[in-house]
Short mmCIF file of C-alpha atoms in Angstrom, two decimals:
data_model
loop_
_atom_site.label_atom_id
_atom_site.label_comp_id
_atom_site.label_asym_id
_atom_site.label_seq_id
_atom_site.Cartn_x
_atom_site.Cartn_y
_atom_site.Cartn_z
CA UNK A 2 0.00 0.00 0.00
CA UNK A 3 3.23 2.42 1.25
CA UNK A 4 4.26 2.10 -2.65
CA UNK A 5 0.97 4.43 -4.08
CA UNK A 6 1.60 7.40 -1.76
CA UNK A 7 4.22 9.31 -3.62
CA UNK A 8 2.17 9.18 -6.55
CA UNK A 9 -1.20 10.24 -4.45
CA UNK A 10 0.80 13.22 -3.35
CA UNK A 11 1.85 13.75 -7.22
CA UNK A 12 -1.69 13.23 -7.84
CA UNK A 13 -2.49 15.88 -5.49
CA UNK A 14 0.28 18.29 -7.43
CA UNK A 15 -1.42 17.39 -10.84
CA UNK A 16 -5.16 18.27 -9.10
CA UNK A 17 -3.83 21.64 -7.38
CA UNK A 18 -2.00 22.54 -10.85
CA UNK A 19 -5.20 21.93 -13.31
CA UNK A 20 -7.26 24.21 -10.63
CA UNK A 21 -4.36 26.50 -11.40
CA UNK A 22 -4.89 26.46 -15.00
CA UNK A 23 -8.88 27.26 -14.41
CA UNK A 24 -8.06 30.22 -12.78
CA UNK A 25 -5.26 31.63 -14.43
CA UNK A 26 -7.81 31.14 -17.87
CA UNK A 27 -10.34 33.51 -16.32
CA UNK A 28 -7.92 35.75 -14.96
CA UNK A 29 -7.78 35.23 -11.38
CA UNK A 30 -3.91 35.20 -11.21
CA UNK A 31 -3.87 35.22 -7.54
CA UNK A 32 -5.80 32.62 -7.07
CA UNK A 33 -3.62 30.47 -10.01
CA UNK A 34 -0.85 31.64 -7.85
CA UNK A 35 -2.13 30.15 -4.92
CA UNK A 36 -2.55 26.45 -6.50
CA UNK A 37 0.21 26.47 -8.05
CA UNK A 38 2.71 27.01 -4.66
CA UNK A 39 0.41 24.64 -3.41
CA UNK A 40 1.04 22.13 -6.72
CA UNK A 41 5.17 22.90 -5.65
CA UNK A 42 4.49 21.85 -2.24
CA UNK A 43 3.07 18.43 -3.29
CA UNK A 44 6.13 17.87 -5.86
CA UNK A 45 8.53 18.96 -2.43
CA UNK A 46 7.20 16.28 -0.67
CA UNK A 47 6.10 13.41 -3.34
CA UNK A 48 10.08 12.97 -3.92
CA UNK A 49 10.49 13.07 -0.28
CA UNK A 50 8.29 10.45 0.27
CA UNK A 51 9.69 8.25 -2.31
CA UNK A 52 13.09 8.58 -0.59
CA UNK A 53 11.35 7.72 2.69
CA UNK A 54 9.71 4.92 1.89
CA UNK A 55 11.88 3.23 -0.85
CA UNK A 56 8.97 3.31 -3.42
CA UNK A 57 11.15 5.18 -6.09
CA UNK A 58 9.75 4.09 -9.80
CA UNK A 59 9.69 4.72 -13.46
CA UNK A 60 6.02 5.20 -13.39
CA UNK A 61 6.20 7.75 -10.45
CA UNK A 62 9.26 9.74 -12.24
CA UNK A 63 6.71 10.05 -15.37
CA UNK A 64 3.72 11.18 -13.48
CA UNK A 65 5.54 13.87 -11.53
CA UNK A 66 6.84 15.02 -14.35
CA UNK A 67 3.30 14.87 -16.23
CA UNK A 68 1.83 17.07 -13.25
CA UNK A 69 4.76 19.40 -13.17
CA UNK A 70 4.12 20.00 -16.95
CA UNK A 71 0.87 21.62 -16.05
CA UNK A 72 1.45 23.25 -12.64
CA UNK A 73 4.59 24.78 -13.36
CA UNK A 74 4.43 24.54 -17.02
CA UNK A 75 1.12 25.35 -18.28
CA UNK A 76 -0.25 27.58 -15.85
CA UNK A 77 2.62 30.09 -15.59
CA UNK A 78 2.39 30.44 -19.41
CA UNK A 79 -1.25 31.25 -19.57
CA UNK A 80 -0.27 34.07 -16.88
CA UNK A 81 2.35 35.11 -19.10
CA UNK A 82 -0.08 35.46 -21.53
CA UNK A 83 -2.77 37.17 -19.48
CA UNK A 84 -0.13 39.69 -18.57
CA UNK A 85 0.55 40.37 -22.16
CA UNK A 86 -3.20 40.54 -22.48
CA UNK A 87 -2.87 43.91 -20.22
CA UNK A 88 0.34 45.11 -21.56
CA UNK A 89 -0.38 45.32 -25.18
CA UNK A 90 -1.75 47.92 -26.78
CA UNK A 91 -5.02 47.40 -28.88
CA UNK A 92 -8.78 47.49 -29.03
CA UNK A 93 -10.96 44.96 -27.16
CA UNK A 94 -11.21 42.95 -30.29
CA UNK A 95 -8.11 41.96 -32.61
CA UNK A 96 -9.70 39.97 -35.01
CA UNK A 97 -8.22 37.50 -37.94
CA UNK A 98 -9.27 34.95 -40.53
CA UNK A 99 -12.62 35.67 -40.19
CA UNK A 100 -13.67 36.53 -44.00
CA UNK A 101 -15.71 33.69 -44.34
CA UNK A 102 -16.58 31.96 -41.06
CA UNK A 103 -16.05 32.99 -37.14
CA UNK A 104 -14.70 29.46 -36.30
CA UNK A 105 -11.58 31.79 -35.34
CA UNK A 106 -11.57 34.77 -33.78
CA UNK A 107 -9.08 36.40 -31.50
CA UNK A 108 -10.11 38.65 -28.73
CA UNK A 109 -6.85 39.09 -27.59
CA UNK A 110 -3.87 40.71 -28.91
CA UNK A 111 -2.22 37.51 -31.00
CA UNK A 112 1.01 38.84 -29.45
CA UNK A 113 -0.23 37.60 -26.54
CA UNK A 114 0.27 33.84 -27.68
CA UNK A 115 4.33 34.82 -27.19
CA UNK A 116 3.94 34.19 -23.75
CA UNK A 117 2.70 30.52 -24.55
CA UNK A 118 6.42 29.96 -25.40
CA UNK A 119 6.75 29.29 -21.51
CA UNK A 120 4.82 26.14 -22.03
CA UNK A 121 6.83 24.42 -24.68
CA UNK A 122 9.81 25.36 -23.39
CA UNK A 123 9.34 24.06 -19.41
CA UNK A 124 7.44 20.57 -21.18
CA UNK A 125 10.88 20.37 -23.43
CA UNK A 126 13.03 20.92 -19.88
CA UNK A 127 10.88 18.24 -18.01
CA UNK A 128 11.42 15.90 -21.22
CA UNK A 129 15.31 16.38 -21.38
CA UNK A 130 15.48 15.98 -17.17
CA UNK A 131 13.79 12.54 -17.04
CA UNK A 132 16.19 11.11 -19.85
CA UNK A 133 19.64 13.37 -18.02
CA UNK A 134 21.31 11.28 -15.41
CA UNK A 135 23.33 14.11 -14.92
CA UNK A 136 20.22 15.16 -12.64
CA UNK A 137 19.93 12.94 -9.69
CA UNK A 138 21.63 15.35 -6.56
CA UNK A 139 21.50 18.68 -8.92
CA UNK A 140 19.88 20.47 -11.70
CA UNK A 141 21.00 21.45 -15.23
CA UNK A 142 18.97 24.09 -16.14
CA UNK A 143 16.56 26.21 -14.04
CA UNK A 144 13.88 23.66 -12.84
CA UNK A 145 10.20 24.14 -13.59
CA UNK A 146 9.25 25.10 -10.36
CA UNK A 147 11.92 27.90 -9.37
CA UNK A 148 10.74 29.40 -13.09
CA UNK A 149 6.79 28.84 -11.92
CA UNK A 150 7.37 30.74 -8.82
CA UNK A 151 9.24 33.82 -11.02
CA UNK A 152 6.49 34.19 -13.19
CA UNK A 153 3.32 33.66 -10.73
CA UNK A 154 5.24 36.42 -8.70
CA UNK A 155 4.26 39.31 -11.22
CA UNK A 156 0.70 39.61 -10.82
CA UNK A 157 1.29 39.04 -6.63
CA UNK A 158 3.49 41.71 -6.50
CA UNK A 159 1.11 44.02 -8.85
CA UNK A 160 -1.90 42.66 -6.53
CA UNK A 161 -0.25 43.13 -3.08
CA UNK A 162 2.71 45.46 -3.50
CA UNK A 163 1.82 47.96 -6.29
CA UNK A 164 4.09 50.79 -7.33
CA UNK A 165 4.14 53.09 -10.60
CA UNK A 166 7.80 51.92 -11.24
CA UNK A 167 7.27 47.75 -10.04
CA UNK A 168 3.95 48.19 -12.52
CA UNK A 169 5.40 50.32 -15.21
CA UNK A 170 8.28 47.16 -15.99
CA UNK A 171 6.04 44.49 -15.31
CA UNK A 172 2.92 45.84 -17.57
CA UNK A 173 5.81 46.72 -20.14
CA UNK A 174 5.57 44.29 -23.20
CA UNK A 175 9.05 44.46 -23.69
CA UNK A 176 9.58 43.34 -20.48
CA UNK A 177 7.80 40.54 -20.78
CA UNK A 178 8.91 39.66 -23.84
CA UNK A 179 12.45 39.63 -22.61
CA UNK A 180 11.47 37.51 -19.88
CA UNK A 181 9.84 35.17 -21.53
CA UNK A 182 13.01 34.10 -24.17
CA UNK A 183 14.92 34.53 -20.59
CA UNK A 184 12.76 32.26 -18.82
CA UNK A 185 12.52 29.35 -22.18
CA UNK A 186 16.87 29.61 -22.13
CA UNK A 187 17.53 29.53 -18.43
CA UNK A 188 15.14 26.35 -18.54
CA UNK A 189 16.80 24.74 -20.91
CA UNK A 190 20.63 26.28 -20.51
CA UNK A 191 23.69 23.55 -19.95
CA UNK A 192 24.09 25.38 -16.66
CA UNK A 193 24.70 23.54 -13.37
CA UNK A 194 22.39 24.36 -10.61
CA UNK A 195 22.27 22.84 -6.73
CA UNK A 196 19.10 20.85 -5.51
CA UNK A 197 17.59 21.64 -1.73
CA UNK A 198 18.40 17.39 -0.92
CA UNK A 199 20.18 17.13 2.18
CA UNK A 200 21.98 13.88 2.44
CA UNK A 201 22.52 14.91 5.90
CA UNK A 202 21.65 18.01 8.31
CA UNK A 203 25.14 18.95 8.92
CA UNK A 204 26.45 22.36 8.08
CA UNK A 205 29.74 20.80 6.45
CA UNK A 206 28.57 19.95 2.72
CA UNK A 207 25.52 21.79 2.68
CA UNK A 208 26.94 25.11 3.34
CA UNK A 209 25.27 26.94 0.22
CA UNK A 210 21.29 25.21 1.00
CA UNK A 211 22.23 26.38 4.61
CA UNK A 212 23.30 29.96 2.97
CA UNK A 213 20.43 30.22 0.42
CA UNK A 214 17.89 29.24 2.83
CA UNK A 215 18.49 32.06 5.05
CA UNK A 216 19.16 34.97 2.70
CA UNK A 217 15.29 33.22 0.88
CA UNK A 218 13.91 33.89 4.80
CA UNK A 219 15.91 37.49 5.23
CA UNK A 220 14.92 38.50 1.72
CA UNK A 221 10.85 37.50 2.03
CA UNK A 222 10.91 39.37 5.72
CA UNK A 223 12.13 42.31 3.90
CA UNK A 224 10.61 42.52 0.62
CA UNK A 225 7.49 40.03 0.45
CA UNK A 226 6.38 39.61 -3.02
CA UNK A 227 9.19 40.91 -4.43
CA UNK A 228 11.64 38.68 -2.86
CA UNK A 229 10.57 35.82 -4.98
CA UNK A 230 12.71 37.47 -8.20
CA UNK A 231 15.50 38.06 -6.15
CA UNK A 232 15.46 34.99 -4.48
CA UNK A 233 15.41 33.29 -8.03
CA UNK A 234 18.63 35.37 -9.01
CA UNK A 235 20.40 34.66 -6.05
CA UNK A 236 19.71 30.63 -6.62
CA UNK A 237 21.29 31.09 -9.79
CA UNK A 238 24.27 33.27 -8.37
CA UNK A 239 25.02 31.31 -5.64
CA UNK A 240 25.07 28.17 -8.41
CA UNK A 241 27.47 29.79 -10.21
CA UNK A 242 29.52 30.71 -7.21
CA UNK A 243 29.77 27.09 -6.00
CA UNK A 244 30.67 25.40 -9.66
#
């Protein structure tokens, strides 16, 4: 029975990520924020449990890699998109190939779709991890998650810390253009990253978790919302620092 829990908690990932997706669709970002740290948390603890109960398998590698497509590769592209949506300039109605029939129609800016780019290039980075044995204590590439968190942190910070200059660069399409090539590379980049798995809970050999955890704790007491970007840039820092 022990061997079905890690995949009930991936389960619960996959369920907290699609309610992610309904949200994020209608434009409750906050609330597709929401599900999707809660999707993260799952994934956090469906590999723990694994571990814990020697129930690692092929099937479970697959499925939490299926639910991490959606939760933190799905969803954070249709925000992408959505914040395009607001960012572009245009009517309420950009309309094409619609000469002869309505079967399309786009009420969006079809710039908008750029931010879709998030999608392919997180289900690509899921693909290439399952496959890299490179993987197993550390990342190569920015992992699906840590790139979720980035983006779902835009429309929190516009929500619940909102400044003319913080909104100015986030509503600014070149910004988010920008980020979104930045986001599809760093996913995807031959670039060596440490994984939060402590063999043991000595300081000696996990000095840099023990480092980045703190400076993630000093920089949300200080900055909330908009600690999650710099938290992201000192992961990748720090990374660089210890290769």
């Amino acid at each position: 029975m022990k061997k079905y829990i890690p995949n009930l908690i991936t389960l619960c990932n996959l369920f907290s990520g699609s309610l992610a997706v309904i949200f994020a669709v209608q434009g409750n970002l906050v609330a597709a924020a929401f599900f999707v740290a809660l999707g993260i948390f799952f994934d956090f603890f469906d590999g723990l449990a694994a571990r814990a109960l020697d129930v690692k398998s092929d099937v479970g590698l697959q499925l939490d890699s299926l639910a991490d497509v959606v939760t933190s590769g799905v969803v954070p592209g249709i925000v992408m998109f959505q914040l395009f949506t607001m960012a572009l300039p245009g009517d309420d109605g950009v309309k094409q190939w619609t000469a002869d029939t309505n079967w399309l129609e786009f009420t969006f800016n079809p710039l908008a779709l750029f931010g879709l780019l998030i999608i392919l290039g997180s289900a690509y980075r899921l693909a290439k991890f399952n496959v890299d044995d490179r993987q197993t204590d550390s990342f190569i590439g920015l992992p699906t998650p840590a790139n979720a968190l980035l983006i779902l942190s835009l429309p929190l910070i516009l929500t619940y810390q909102p400044n003319s200059f913080a909104t100015g660069i986030i509503l600014n399409e070149w910004f988010l253009f920008a980020l979104t090539i930045i986001s599809v590379i760093i996913l995807n980049a031959e670039l060596p990253l440490f994984a939060l798995k402590f063999k043991n809970w000595g300081f000696k050999g996990n000095e840099i978790r023990y480092i980045f955890l703190i400076l993630c704790v000093v920089l949300i007491v200080l900055f909330q919302f908009l600690a999650i970007p710099m938290i992201i840039l000192s992961y990748v820092l720090l990374s660089l620092i210890k290769s």
